[in-house]
Each structure stands twice: as C-alpha cells, then as structure tokens.
PDB file of C-alpha atoms in Angstrom:
ATOM      1  CA  MET A 514     153.890  48.152  23.462  1.00 91.00           C
ATOM      2  CA  PRO A 515     152.676  49.867  26.615  1.00 97.00           C
ATOM      3  CA  LYS A 516     153.715  53.494  26.911  1.00 98.00           C
ATOM      4  CA  ILE A 517     155.229  54.630  30.205  1.00 98.00           C
ATOM      5  CA  THR A 518     155.759  58.262  31.143  1.00 98.00           C
ATOM      6  CA  TYR A 519     158.606  59.140  33.489  1.00 98.00           C
ATOM      7  CA  VAL A 520     158.482  62.615  35.001  1.00 98.00           C
ATOM      8  CA  ASP A 521     161.634  63.884  36.667  1.00 95.00           C
ATOM      9  CA  HIS A 522     161.562  65.981  39.827  1.00 89.00           C
ATOM     10  CA  ALA A 523     161.819  69.161  37.724  1.00 91.00           C
ATOM     11  CA  GLY A 524     158.677  68.243  35.790  1.00 95.00           C
ATOM     12  CA  THR A 525     160.198  67.099  32.497  1.00 96.00           C
ATOM     13  CA  ALA A 526     158.220  64.165  31.076  1.00 98.00           C
ATOM     14  CA  ARG A 527     159.614  61.407  28.855  1.00 97.00           C
ATOM     15  CA  THR A 528     157.303  58.805  27.337  1.00 98.00           C
ATOM     16  CA  ILE A 529     158.822  55.552  26.158  1.00 97.00           C
ATOM     17  CA  ASP A 530     157.623  52.183  24.886  1.00 97.00           C
ATOM     18  CA  GLY A 531     157.904  49.509  27.552  1.00 96.00           C
ATOM     19  CA  GLN A 532     158.339  45.864  26.668  1.00 97.00           C
ATOM     20  CA  VAL A 533     155.718  43.542  28.173  1.00 98.00           C
ATOM     21  CA  GLY A 534     157.399  41.263  30.704  1.00 97.00           C
ATOM     22  CA  SER A 535     160.235  43.632  31.532  1.00 97.00           C
ATOM     23  CA  THR A 536     160.172  46.040  34.468  1.00 98.00           C
ATOM     24  CA  VAL A 537     159.629  49.768  34.648  1.00 98.00           C
ATOM     25  CA  MET A 538     163.276  50.041  35.770  1.00 98.00           C
ATOM     26  CA  GLU A 539     164.586  48.001  32.826  1.00 98.00           C
ATOM     27  CA  ALA A 540     162.618  50.154  30.371  1.00 97.00           C
ATOM     28  CA  ALA A 541     164.072  53.294  31.963  1.00 97.00           C
ATOM     29  CA  ILE A 542     167.647  51.991  31.763  1.00 96.00           C
ATOM     30  CA  ARG A 543     167.228  50.855  28.132  1.00 96.00           C
ATOM     31  CA  ASN A 544     165.963  54.332  27.235  1.00 96.00           C
ATOM     32  CA  ASN A 545     168.446  56.384  29.294  1.00 95.00           C
ATOM     33  CA  VAL A 546     165.750  57.887  31.507  1.00 96.00           C
ATOM     34  CA  PRO A 547     167.463  60.144  34.067  1.00 93.00           C
ATOM     35  CA  GLY A 548     166.690  59.706  37.742  1.00 93.00           C
ATOM     36  CA  ILE A 549     166.689  55.891  37.769  1.00 94.00           C
ATOM     37  CA  ASP A 550     170.117  54.778  39.022  1.00 92.00           C
ATOM     38  CA  ALA A 551     169.375  51.053  39.476  1.00 93.00           C
ATOM     39  CA  GLU A 552     172.712  50.307  41.147  1.00 92.00           C
ATOM     40  CA  CYS A 553     171.767  46.697  41.968  1.00 92.00           C
ATOM     41  CA  GLY A 554     170.505  45.984  38.462  1.00 90.00           C
ATOM     42  CA  GLY A 555     166.981  45.130  39.558  1.00 91.00           C
ATOM     43  CA  ALA A 556     167.657  42.742  42.436  1.00 93.00           C
ATOM     44  CA  CYS A 557     165.545  44.744  44.917  1.00 93.00           C
ATOM     45  CA  ALA A 558     168.666  45.356  46.962  1.00 92.00           C
ATOM     46  CA  CYS A 559     169.396  49.085  46.793  1.00 91.00           C
ATOM     47  CA  ALA A 560     166.328  51.369  46.464  1.00 93.00           C
ATOM     48  CA  THR A 561     167.996  53.461  43.730  1.00 95.00           C
ATOM     49  CA  CYS A 562     165.137  52.952  41.280  1.00 96.00           C
ATOM     50  CA  HIS A 563     162.565  54.563  43.569  1.00 97.00           C
ATOM     51  CA  VAL A 564     159.577  56.174  41.841  1.00 98.00           C
ATOM     52  CA  TYR A 565     156.247  57.665  42.813  1.00 98.00           C
ATOM     53  CA  VAL A 566     153.380  55.976  41.013  1.00 98.00           C
ATOM     54  CA  ASP A 567     150.718  58.418  39.840  1.00 98.00           C
ATOM     55  CA  ASP A 568     147.599  58.130  42.006  1.00 97.00           C
ATOM     56  CA  ASP A 569     145.474  57.061  39.029  1.00 97.00           C
ATOM     57  CA  TRP A 570     147.742  54.025  38.546  1.00 98.00           C
ATOM     58  CA  MET A 571     148.172  52.773  42.111  1.00 97.00           C
ATOM     59  CA  GLU A 572     145.479  50.105  41.838  1.00 97.00           C
ATOM     60  CA  ALA A 573     146.676  48.830  38.443  1.00 97.00           C
ATOM     61  CA  VAL A 574     150.281  48.586  39.654  1.00 97.00           C
ATOM     62  CA  GLY A 575     149.250  46.811  42.833  1.00 95.00           C
ATOM     63  CA  PRO A 576     150.775  46.788  46.301  1.00 94.00           C
ATOM     64  CA  SER A 577     154.423  46.255  47.109  1.00 95.00           C
ATOM     65  CA  GLU A 578     155.703  43.005  48.580  1.00 95.00           C
ATOM     66  CA  PRO A 579     157.368  42.872  52.038  1.00 96.00           C
ATOM     67  CA  MET A 580     160.901  42.710  50.581  1.00 95.00           C
ATOM     68  CA  GLU A 581     160.278  45.859  48.550  1.00 96.00           C
ATOM     69  CA  GLN A 582     158.774  47.602  51.579  1.00 95.00           C
ATOM     70  CA  ASP A 583     161.937  46.785  53.526  1.00 95.00           C
ATOM     71  CA  MET A 584     164.134  48.282  50.790  1.00 95.00           C
ATOM     72  CA  LEU A 585     162.024  51.442  50.646  1.00 95.00           C
ATOM     73  CA  ASP A 586     163.221  52.115  54.196  1.00 93.00           C
ATOM     74  CA  PHE A 587     166.536  53.098  52.557  1.00 91.00           C
ATOM     75  CA  ALA A 588     164.966  55.442  49.997  1.00 93.00           C
ATOM     76  CA  SER A 589     164.699  59.214  50.343  1.00 90.00           C
ATOM     77  CA  ASP A 590     161.353  60.995  50.695  1.00 93.00           C
ATOM     78  CA  VAL A 591     159.183  57.865  50.735  1.00 96.00           C
ATOM     79  CA  ARG A 592     155.471  58.468  50.172  1.00 96.00           C
ATOM     80  CA  ALA A 593     152.334  56.321  50.036  1.00 96.00           C
ATOM     81  CA  SER A 594     152.824  56.079  46.264  1.00 97.00           C
ATOM     82  CA  SER A 595     156.480  54.995  46.496  1.00 97.00           C
ATOM     83  CA  ARG A 596     157.563  51.872  44.659  1.00 98.00           C
ATOM     84  CA  LEU A 597     160.799  50.413  43.393  1.00 97.00           C
ATOM     85  CA  SER A 598     160.552  50.439  39.616  1.00 98.00           C
ATOM     86  CA  CYS A 599     162.453  47.127  39.458  1.00 97.00           C
ATOM     87  CA  GLN A 600     159.453  45.497  41.108  1.00 97.00           C
ATOM     88  CA  ILE A 601     156.808  46.790  38.680  1.00 98.00           C
ATOM     89  CA  ARG A 602     156.403  44.292  35.859  1.00 97.00           C
ATOM     90  CA  ILE A 603     155.114  45.830  32.609  1.00 98.00           C
ATOM     91  CA  THR A 604     151.831  44.366  31.381  1.00 97.00           C
ATOM     92  CA  PRO A 605     149.501  45.517  28.596  1.00 98.00           C
ATOM     93  CA  GLU A 606     147.214  46.906  31.316  1.00 97.00           C
ATOM     94  CA  LEU A 607     149.919  49.404  32.316  1.00 98.00           C
ATOM     95  CA  ASP A 608     149.727  51.227  28.972  1.00 98.00           C
ATOM     96  CA  GLY A 609     149.813  54.908  29.945  1.00 98.00           C
ATOM     97  CA  LEU A 610     151.485  54.389  33.336  1.00 98.00           C
ATOM     98  CA  LYS A 611     152.956  57.558  34.803  1.00 98.00           C
ATOM     99  CA  VAL A 612     155.706  57.593  37.411  1.00 98.00           C
ATOM    100  CA  THR A 613     157.776  60.423  38.884  1.00 98.00           C
ATOM    101  CA  THR A 614     161.359  60.166  40.069  1.00 96.00           C
ATOM    102  CA  PRO A 615     162.367  61.740  43.392  1.00 95.00           C
ATOM    103  CA  ALA A 616     164.849  64.608  43.631  1.00 92.00           C
ATOM    104  CA  ARG A 617     167.536  62.099  44.659  1.00 89.00           C
ATOM    105  CA  GLN A 618     167.900  58.337  44.895  1.00 88.00           C
ATOM    106  CA  GLY A 619     169.073  56.390  47.911  1.00 71.00           C
TER     107      GLY A 619
END
C-alpha cells in the first residue's frame, strides 16, 4: 500500500497506508487525519479537503481539472501547490506522497 504523509499546519506529520484506487481525502477520513473536513464527501463541491502538495510530488500528482480549479476559488490561502485531496487518486506511484493541510478549511 502506498504511504501518504499528512502534515498539519503546526508541523505534525502522520503517515498512513493509502488504498490504491481511493483518494487522498478518503484515506485521511478513514484514518482520522485532522485538517481534512471533507464536508461534501468527495464530490468536489466544497473545498474543505484542500491540501498543499509537496513540491517534489507536483508532477506525479498531476494538474487539477477545471472543476477543481473552480472549487479552489472557495478555499483559504490557495497556492500554486493547492489541490483538493478528493481529486487525487492514489496509485502505486504516489507511494511517499506528502501533503500539508492549511491552517483552516473553506
């Protein structure tokens, strides 16, 4: 299983096993990772699963789609590395992925 590290805004890191085929958001929810609210349950309709993808992983994760870009307009403190974790599908190639949650969602 690919390992994913979630770092909260205070710097605390949590590494969990992600299931191939699920999303980074689903893995966070299953493992009670703080900082991922996921109010819409992964429908790309709320921007409460916003994360910053580590620079070393931007290419592997790939670019966001237009719908996700539109939803990021509702997120706080959006950066070039911002993604919605519900839109990042876990693959074996993402083993070691590191994401950071913002200070607040929405």
